Amino acid sequence: MRLNHHFTIAIDGPSGAGKSTIARAVAERTGALYLDTGAMYRAVALWMLGHGIDPDDASAVASHVGSVMLDVLYEDGRQKVYLDGEDVTDAIRAGAVSTAASKTSAVPAVRERLVAMQREICAGRSAVMDGRDIGTKVLPDATLKIFLVASAEERARRRYLELKAQGGGDSYESVLEAMRIRDRDDSTRAASPLKKADDAVELDSSELTLDETVERALQLLRDRLGGGAS
């Protein structure tokens, strides 16, 4: 599916809803750029942890974010994230980094720097971005805004299976509790809290397969563009 129109898609939603997977698939199907904004926030959190900065110390995080040397490159069709020249694409997926990212991403100075980078990367091209404030803050004029959701239990089940496949020993119950804490933190933070944009379409993937969710997202885009697929 290739489209004759320039477009941008913002996919927001809670942790574990499958935003990155869906966004990546939609971008591939449409020939658009995919930008995993969550990976950028995780990279900042990883840098803070590596430099002994407490993620809960907003003042310290804000004062050091200017020292973070972050690069997002595309190699062999895959987005890779570099910190100080080192490939941290896999390292940023650790559980401790995810927890820290929920804290550091709430710091206004962090968001200001990364939002500017995200807009610059996607300027003048069709792009699909996912995160928690893409439709409300990063791409407020996006062609299509999707708020992707799934029940906490289903999101925890997916995450548990993912961790288990990677050799992790976390129980389903602990993953579910961490998911609920992340939901609370993301929804109540002062800076750019998780919020559905007024003009976003809610898409519940709880009982959908990956392919079904992707196809529904693509249909929403076709409808928004008036069926302009080629």
PDB file of C-alpha atoms in Angstrom:
ATOM      1  CA  MET A   1       0.000   0.000   0.000  1.00  0.00           C
ATOM      2  CA  ARG A   2       1.513   3.298  -1.123  1.00  0.00           C
ATOM      3  CA  LEU A   3      -0.286   6.601  -0.708  1.00  0.00           C
ATOM      4  CA  ASN A   4      -0.322   9.594  -3.037  1.00  0.00           C
ATOM      5  CA  HIS A   5      -0.563  12.007  -0.128  1.00  0.00           C
ATOM      6  CA  HIS A   6       1.914  13.394   2.362  1.00  0.00           C
ATOM      7  CA  PHE A   7       0.655  12.426   5.818  1.00  0.00           C
ATOM      8  CA  THR A   8       1.575  12.113   9.465  1.00  0.00           C
ATOM      9  CA  ILE A   9       0.145   9.637  11.955  1.00  0.00           C
ATOM     10  CA  ALA A  10       0.296  10.045  15.726  1.00  0.00           C
ATOM     11  CA  ILE A  11      -0.245   6.892  17.770  1.00  0.00           C
ATOM     12  CA  ASP A  12      -0.585   7.427  21.508  1.00  0.00           C
ATOM     13  CA  GLY A  13      -1.640   5.165  24.336  1.00  0.00           C
ATOM     14  CA  PRO A  14      -0.586   3.479  27.564  1.00  0.00           C
ATOM     15  CA  SER A  15       2.524   1.358  28.036  1.00  0.00           C
ATOM     16  CA  GLY A  16       2.257  -2.109  26.517  1.00  0.00           C
ATOM     17  CA  ALA A  17      -0.618  -1.334  24.156  1.00  0.00           C
ATOM     18  CA  GLY A  18       1.532  -2.235  21.153  1.00  0.00           C
ATOM     19  CA  LYS A  19       2.067   1.293  19.851  1.00  0.00           C
ATOM     20  CA  SER A  20       5.586   0.727  18.510  1.00  0.00           C
ATOM     21  CA  THR A  21       4.710  -2.571  16.847  1.00  0.00           C
ATOM     22  CA  ILE A  22       1.630  -1.124  15.157  1.00  0.00           C
ATOM     23  CA  ALA A  23       3.355   2.135  14.191  1.00  0.00           C
ATOM     24  CA  ARG A  24       6.295   0.272  12.678  1.00  0.00           C
ATOM     25  CA  ALA A  25       3.989  -1.999  10.666  1.00  0.00           C
ATOM     26  CA  VAL A  26       1.858   0.897   9.406  1.00  0.00           C
ATOM     27  CA  ALA A  27       4.966   2.817   8.365  1.00  0.00           C
ATOM     28  CA  GLU A  28       6.311  -0.193   6.495  1.00  0.00           C
ATOM     29  CA  ARG A  29       3.005  -0.778   4.691  1.00  0.00           C
ATOM     30  CA  THR A  30       2.743   2.879   3.609  1.00  0.00           C
ATOM     31  CA  GLY A  31       6.402   3.640   2.914  1.00  0.00           C
ATOM     32  CA  ALA A  32       6.498   6.278   5.655  1.00  0.00           C
ATOM     33  CA  LEU A  33       9.252   7.022   8.156  1.00  0.00           C
ATOM     34  CA  TYR A  34       8.769   5.377  11.544  1.00  0.00           C
ATOM     35  CA  LEU A  35      10.075   7.178  14.621  1.00  0.00           C
ATOM     36  CA  ASP A  36      10.022   5.384  17.976  1.00  0.00           C
ATOM     37  CA  THR A  37       9.914   8.357  20.328  1.00  0.00           C
ATOM     38  CA  GLY A  38       9.753   6.117  23.376  1.00  0.00           C
ATOM     39  CA  ALA A  39      13.223   4.809  22.526  1.00  0.00           C
ATOM     40  CA  MET A  40      14.537   8.357  22.687  1.00  0.00           C
ATOM     41  CA  TYR A  41      13.140   8.882  26.177  1.00  0.00           C
ATOM     42  CA  ARG A  42      14.501   5.515  27.279  1.00  0.00           C
ATOM     43  CA  ALA A  43      17.930   6.540  26.000  1.00  0.00           C
ATOM     44  CA  VAL A  44      17.887   9.673  28.137  1.00  0.00           C
ATOM     45  CA  ALA A  45      16.901   7.565  31.151  1.00  0.00           C
ATOM     46  CA  LEU A  46      19.721   5.106  30.429  1.00  0.00           C
ATOM     47  CA  TRP A  47      22.215   7.985  30.258  1.00  0.00           C
ATOM     48  CA  MET A  48      21.014   9.334  33.607  1.00  0.00           C
ATOM     49  CA  LEU A  49      21.296   5.927  35.265  1.00  0.00           C
ATOM     50  CA  GLY A  50      24.752   5.412  33.781  1.00  0.00           C
ATOM     51  CA  HIS A  51      25.925   8.752  35.150  1.00  0.00           C
ATOM     52  CA  GLY A  52      24.519   8.267  38.639  1.00  0.00           C
ATOM     53  CA  ILE A  53      21.651  10.732  38.247  1.00  0.00           C
ATOM     54  CA  ASP A  54      18.573   9.835  40.304  1.00  0.00           C
ATOM     55  CA  PRO A  55      15.565   9.679  37.909  1.00  0.00           C
ATOM     56  CA  ASP A  56      13.387  11.049  40.711  1.00  0.00           C
ATOM     57  CA  ASP A  57      15.561  14.166  41.016  1.00  0.00           C
ATOM     58  CA  ALA A  58      13.900  16.361  38.380  1.00  0.00           C
ATOM     59  CA  SER A  59      16.290  19.244  38.989  1.00  0.00           C
ATOM     60  CA  ALA A  60      19.358  17.079  38.444  1.00  0.00           C
ATOM     61  CA  VAL A  61      17.858  15.475  35.342  1.00  0.00           C
ATOM     62  CA  ALA A  62      17.035  18.905  33.886  1.00  0.00           C
ATOM     63  CA  SER A  63      20.520  20.236  34.549  1.00  0.00           C
ATOM     64  CA  HIS A  64      22.214  17.270  32.863  1.00  0.00           C
ATOM     65  CA  VAL A  65      19.961  16.630  29.849  1.00  0.00           C
ATOM     66  CA  GLY A  66      21.972  19.087  27.761  1.00  0.00           C
ATOM     67  CA  SER A  67      24.974  16.764  28.097  1.00  0.00           C
ATOM     68  CA  VAL A  68      23.174  13.779  26.577  1.00  0.00           C
ATOM     69  CA  MET A  69      24.634  13.066  23.134  1.00  0.00           C
ATOM     70  CA  LEU A  70      21.740  11.279  21.463  1.00  0.00           C
ATOM     71  CA  ASP A  71      21.539  10.155  17.842  1.00  0.00           C
ATOM     72  CA  VAL A  72      18.763   8.305  16.013  1.00  0.00           C
ATOM     73  CA  LEU A  73      19.959   6.594  12.843  1.00  0.00           C
ATOM     74  CA  TYR A  74      18.418   4.211  10.345  1.00  0.00           C
ATOM     75  CA  GLU A  75      20.566   1.234   9.421  1.00  0.00           C
ATOM     76  CA  ASP A  76      19.269  -1.570   7.199  1.00  0.00           C
ATOM     77  CA  GLY A  77      15.756  -0.242   7.621  1.00  0.00           C
ATOM     78  CA  ARG A  78      15.910  -0.359  11.417  1.00  0.00           C
ATOM     79  CA  GLN A  79      15.939   2.539  13.826  1.00  0.00           C
ATOM     80  CA  LYS A  80      18.996   2.472  16.064  1.00  0.00           C
ATOM     81  CA  VAL A  81      19.683   4.670  19.057  1.00  0.00           C
ATOM     82  CA  TYR A  82      23.152   5.836  20.031  1.00  0.00           C
ATOM     83  CA  LEU A  83      24.394   7.450  23.233  1.00  0.00           C
ATOM     84  CA  ASP A  84      27.802   9.075  23.087  1.00  0.00           C
ATOM     85  CA  GLY A  85      28.457   7.067  19.922  1.00  0.00           C
ATOM     86  CA  GLU A  86      27.508   3.715  21.489  1.00  0.00           C
ATOM     87  CA  ASP A  87      24.647   1.596  20.123  1.00  0.00           C
ATOM     88  CA  VAL A  88      22.140   1.244  22.993  1.00  0.00           C
ATOM     89  CA  THR A  89      19.195   0.004  20.923  1.00  0.00           C
ATOM     90  CA  ASP A  90      18.873  -3.174  22.983  1.00  0.00           C
ATOM     91  CA  ALA A  91      20.101  -1.814  26.325  1.00  0.00           C
ATOM     92  CA  ILE A  92      17.267   0.721  26.551  1.00  0.00           C
ATOM     93  CA  ARG A  93      14.702  -2.112  26.705  1.00  0.00           C
ATOM     94  CA  ALA A  94      15.738  -3.230  30.213  1.00  0.00           C
ATOM     95  CA  GLY A  95      13.019  -3.054  32.860  1.00  0.00           C
ATOM     96  CA  ALA A  96      14.973  -0.644  35.064  1.00  0.00           C
ATOM     97  CA  VAL A  97      15.352   1.742  32.138  1.00  0.00           C
ATOM     98  CA  SER A  98      11.625   1.623  31.436  1.00  0.00           C
ATOM     99  CA  THR A  99      10.848   2.514  35.036  1.00  0.00           C
ATOM    100  CA  ALA A 100      13.392   5.343  35.028  1.00  0.00           C
ATOM    101  CA  ALA A 101      12.062   6.656  31.707  1.00  0.00           C
ATOM    102  CA  SER A 102       8.619   7.140  33.243  1.00  0.00           C
ATOM    103  CA  LYS A 103      10.278   9.553  35.692  1.00  0.00           C
ATOM    104  CA  THR A 104      12.770  11.371  33.467  1.00  0.00           C
ATOM    105  CA  SER A 105      10.288  11.840  30.628  1.00  0.00           C
ATOM    106  CA  ALA A 106       8.118  13.901  32.970  1.00  0.00           C
ATOM    107  CA  VAL A 107      10.832  16.562  33.248  1.00  0.00           C
ATOM    108  CA  PRO A 108       9.898  19.535  31.009  1.00  0.00           C
ATOM    109  CA  ALA A 109      13.499  20.146  29.908  1.00  0.00           C
ATOM    110  CA  VAL A 110      13.765  16.563  28.645  1.00  0.00           C
ATOM    111  CA  ARG A 111      10.529  16.772  26.717  1.00  0.00           C
ATOM    112  CA  GLU A 112      11.390  20.141  25.203  1.00  0.00           C
ATOM    113  CA  ARG A 113      14.684  18.864  23.843  1.00  0.00           C
ATOM    114  CA  LEU A 114      13.317  15.603  22.461  1.00  0.00           C
ATOM    115  CA  VAL A 115      10.154  17.098  20.964  1.00  0.00           C
ATOM    116  CA  ALA A 116      12.307  19.539  19.003  1.00  0.00           C
ATOM    117  CA  MET A 117      14.421  16.622  17.734  1.00  0.00           C
ATOM    118  CA  GLN A 118      11.345  14.611  16.785  1.00  0.00           C
ATOM    119  CA  ARG A 119       9.799  17.443  14.792  1.00  0.00           C
ATOM    120  CA  GLU A 120      13.077  18.089  13.000  1.00  0.00           C
ATOM    121  CA  ILE A 121      13.503  14.424  12.037  1.00  0.00           C
ATOM    122  CA  CYS A 122       9.982  14.205  10.574  1.00  0.00           C
ATOM    123  CA  ALA A 123       9.798  17.613   8.902  1.00  0.00           C
ATOM    124  CA  GLY A 124       8.640  17.511   5.281  1.00  0.00           C
ATOM    125  CA  ARG A 125       8.064  13.759   5.043  1.00  0.00           C
ATOM    126  CA  SER A 126       5.332  11.223   5.667  1.00  0.00           C
ATOM    127  CA  ALA A 127       5.898   9.803   9.116  1.00  0.00           C
ATOM    128  CA  VAL A 128       4.382   7.629  11.808  1.00  0.00           C
ATOM    129  CA  MET A 129       5.225   8.444  15.432  1.00  0.00           C
ATOM    130  CA  ASP A 130       4.157   6.739  18.622  1.00  0.00           C
ATOM    131  CA  GLY A 131       4.349   7.809  22.239  1.00  0.00           C
ATOM    132  CA  ARG A 132       2.144   9.354  24.890  1.00  0.00           C
ATOM    133  CA  ASP A 133       1.759  12.950  23.759  1.00  0.00           C
ATOM    134  CA  ILE A 134       2.338  12.787  20.010  1.00  0.00           C
ATOM    135  CA  GLY A 135      -1.167  13.880  19.048  1.00  0.00           C
ATOM    136  CA  THR A 136      -1.435  16.503  21.778  1.00  0.00           C
ATOM    137  CA  LYS A 137       2.078  17.990  21.765  1.00  0.00           C
ATOM    138  CA  VAL A 138       4.469  16.719  19.088  1.00  0.00           C
ATOM    139  CA  LEU A 139       2.196  16.487  16.031  1.00  0.00           C
ATOM    140  CA  PRO A 140      -0.940  18.449  16.955  1.00  0.00           C
ATOM    141  CA  ASP A 141      -1.822  18.776  13.247  1.00  0.00           C
ATOM    142  CA  ALA A 142      -1.290  15.093  12.389  1.00  0.00           C
ATOM    143  CA  THR A 143      -3.351  13.732   9.517  1.00  0.00           C
ATOM    144  CA  LEU A 144      -4.556  10.895  11.734  1.00  0.00           C
ATOM    145  CA  LYS A 145      -4.415  10.490  15.488  1.00  0.00           C
ATOM    146  CA  ILE A 146      -4.946   7.058  17.024  1.00  0.00           C
ATOM    147  CA  PHE A 147      -5.255   6.383  20.746  1.00  0.00           C
ATOM    148  CA  LEU A 148      -4.322   2.712  21.029  1.00  0.00           C
ATOM    149  CA  VAL A 149      -5.538   0.952  24.140  1.00  0.00           C
ATOM    150  CA  ALA A 150      -5.829  -2.522  25.641  1.00  0.00           C
ATOM    151  CA  SER A 151      -6.809  -3.733  29.088  1.00  0.00           C
ATOM    152  CA  ALA A 152      -4.096  -3.679  31.757  1.00  0.00           C
ATOM    153  CA  GLU A 153      -4.404  -7.450  32.055  1.00  0.00           C
ATOM    154  CA  GLU A 154      -3.856  -7.991  28.345  1.00  0.00           C
ATOM    155  CA  ARG A 155      -0.959  -5.573  28.199  1.00  0.00           C
ATOM    156  CA  ALA A 156       0.658  -7.273  31.185  1.00  0.00           C
ATOM    157  CA  ARG A 157       0.159 -10.686  29.565  1.00  0.00           C
ATOM    158  CA  ARG A 158       1.911  -9.543  26.392  1.00  0.00           C
ATOM    159  CA  ARG A 159       4.769  -8.001  28.349  1.00  0.00           C
ATOM    160  CA  TYR A 160       5.128 -11.096  30.548  1.00  0.00           C
ATOM    161  CA  LEU A 161       5.401 -13.363  27.505  1.00  0.00           C
ATOM    162  CA  GLU A 162       7.929 -11.009  25.927  1.00  0.00           C
ATOM    163  CA  LEU A 163      10.085 -11.014  29.053  1.00  0.00           C
ATOM    164  CA  LYS A 164       9.765 -14.771  29.423  1.00  0.00           C
ATOM    165  CA  ALA A 165      10.955 -15.268  25.845  1.00  0.00           C
ATOM    166  CA  GLN A 166      13.986 -13.141  26.716  1.00  0.00           C
ATOM    167  CA  GLY A 167      14.747 -15.274  29.752  1.00  0.00           C
ATOM    168  CA  GLY A 168      13.252 -12.911  32.323  1.00  0.00           C
ATOM    169  CA  GLY A 169      11.960 -14.289  35.603  1.00  0.00           C
ATOM    170  CA  ASP A 170       9.299 -11.723  36.491  1.00  0.00           C
ATOM    171  CA  SER A 171       5.911 -13.153  37.435  1.00  0.00           C
ATOM    172  CA  TYR A 172       2.745 -12.113  35.617  1.00  0.00           C
ATOM    173  CA  GLU A 173       1.479 -10.516  38.831  1.00  0.00           C
ATOM    174  CA  SER A 174       4.599  -8.337  39.213  1.00  0.00           C
ATOM    175  CA  VAL A 175       4.406  -7.285  35.570  1.00  0.00           C
ATOM    176  CA  LEU A 176       0.733  -6.357  35.989  1.00  0.00           C
ATOM    177  CA  GLU A 177       1.483  -4.313  39.107  1.00  0.00           C
ATOM    178  CA  ALA A 178       4.333  -2.499  37.327  1.00  0.00           C
ATOM    179  CA  MET A 179       1.994  -1.807  34.405  1.00  0.00           C
ATOM    180  CA  ARG A 180      -0.603  -0.254  36.698  1.00  0.00           C
ATOM    181  CA  ILE A 181       2.017   1.909  38.395  1.00  0.00           C
ATOM    182  CA  ARG A 182       3.305   3.050  34.986  1.00  0.00           C
ATOM    183  CA  ASP A 183      -0.245   3.907  33.912  1.00  0.00           C
ATOM    184  CA  ARG A 184      -0.754   5.984  37.030  1.00  0.00           C
ATOM    185  CA  ASP A 185       2.570   7.794  36.674  1.00  0.00           C
ATOM    186  CA  ASP A 186       2.076   8.523  32.970  1.00  0.00           C
ATOM    187  CA  SER A 187      -1.470   9.802  33.451  1.00  0.00           C
ATOM    188  CA  THR A 188      -0.801  12.043  36.442  1.00  0.00           C
ATOM    189  CA  ARG A 189       2.574  13.606  35.663  1.00  0.00           C
ATOM    190  CA  ALA A 190       2.635  17.389  35.401  1.00  0.00           C
ATOM    191  CA  ALA A 191       4.476  17.607  32.066  1.00  0.00           C
ATOM    192  CA  SER A 192       2.594  16.257  29.045  1.00  0.00           C
ATOM    193  CA  PRO A 193       0.571  13.543  30.793  1.00  0.00           C
ATOM    194  CA  LEU A 194      -0.842  10.639  28.830  1.00  0.00           C
ATOM    195  CA  LYS A 195      -4.027  12.023  27.317  1.00  0.00           C
ATOM    196  CA  LYS A 196      -6.219  11.210  24.367  1.00  0.00           C
ATOM    197  CA  ALA A 197      -6.321  14.087  21.879  1.00  0.00           C
ATOM    198  CA  ASP A 198      -9.807  15.443  21.330  1.00  0.00           C
ATOM    199  CA  ASP A 199      -9.709  14.464  17.658  1.00  0.00           C
ATOM    200  CA  ALA A 200      -8.059  11.063  18.142  1.00  0.00           C
ATOM    201  CA  VAL A 201      -9.751   7.787  17.234  1.00  0.00           C
ATOM    202  CA  GLU A 202      -9.641   5.196  20.022  1.00  0.00           C
ATOM    203  CA  LEU A 203      -8.590   1.734  18.863  1.00  0.00           C
ATOM    204  CA  ASP A 204      -8.848  -1.130  21.371  1.00  0.00           C
ATOM    205  CA  SER A 205      -6.492  -3.994  20.536  1.00  0.00           C
ATOM    206  CA  SER A 206      -7.401  -6.190  23.523  1.00  0.00           C
ATOM    207  CA  GLU A 207      -9.104  -8.821  21.391  1.00  0.00           C
ATOM    208  CA  LEU A 208      -7.452  -8.106  18.046  1.00  0.00           C
ATOM    209  CA  THR A 209      -4.490  -9.802  16.417  1.00  0.00           C
ATOM    210  CA  LEU A 210      -1.551  -7.728  15.264  1.00  0.00           C
ATOM    211  CA  ASP A 211      -2.650  -7.966  11.632  1.00  0.00           C
ATOM    212  CA  GLU A 212      -6.215  -6.972  12.501  1.00  0.00           C
ATOM    213  CA  THR A 213      -5.032  -3.949  14.447  1.00  0.00           C
ATOM    214  CA  VAL A 214      -2.731  -2.837  11.633  1.00  0.00           C
ATOM    215  CA  GLU A 215      -5.484  -3.221   9.055  1.00  0.00           C
ATOM    216  CA  ARG A 216      -7.880  -1.135  11.139  1.00  0.00           C
ATOM    217  CA  ALA A 217      -5.267   1.591  11.463  1.00  0.00           C
ATOM    218  CA  LEU A 218      -4.667   1.540   7.704  1.00  0.00           C
ATOM    219  CA  GLN A 219      -8.390   1.753   7.027  1.00  0.00           C
ATOM    220  CA  LEU A 220      -8.630   4.779   9.288  1.00  0.00           C
ATOM    221  CA  LEU A 221      -5.867   6.395   7.247  1.00  0.00           C
ATOM    222  CA  ARG A 222      -7.568   5.525   3.948  1.00  0.00           C
ATOM    223  CA  ASP A 223     -10.800   7.043   5.236  1.00  0.00           C
ATOM    224  CA  ARG A 224      -8.989  10.178   6.389  1.00  0.00           C
ATOM    225  CA  LEU A 225      -7.269  10.592   3.013  1.00  0.00           C
ATOM    226  CA  GLY A 226     -10.388   9.815   1.029  1.00  0.00           C
ATOM    227  CA  GLY A 227      -9.183   6.443  -0.215  1.00  0.00           C
ATOM    228  CA  GLY A 228      -6.056   7.806  -1.888  1.00  0.00           C
ATOM    229  CA  ALA A 229      -4.100   4.546  -1.974  1.00  0.00           C
ATOM    230  CA  SER A 230      -2.203   3.589  -5.083  1.00  0.00           C
TER     231      SER A 230
END
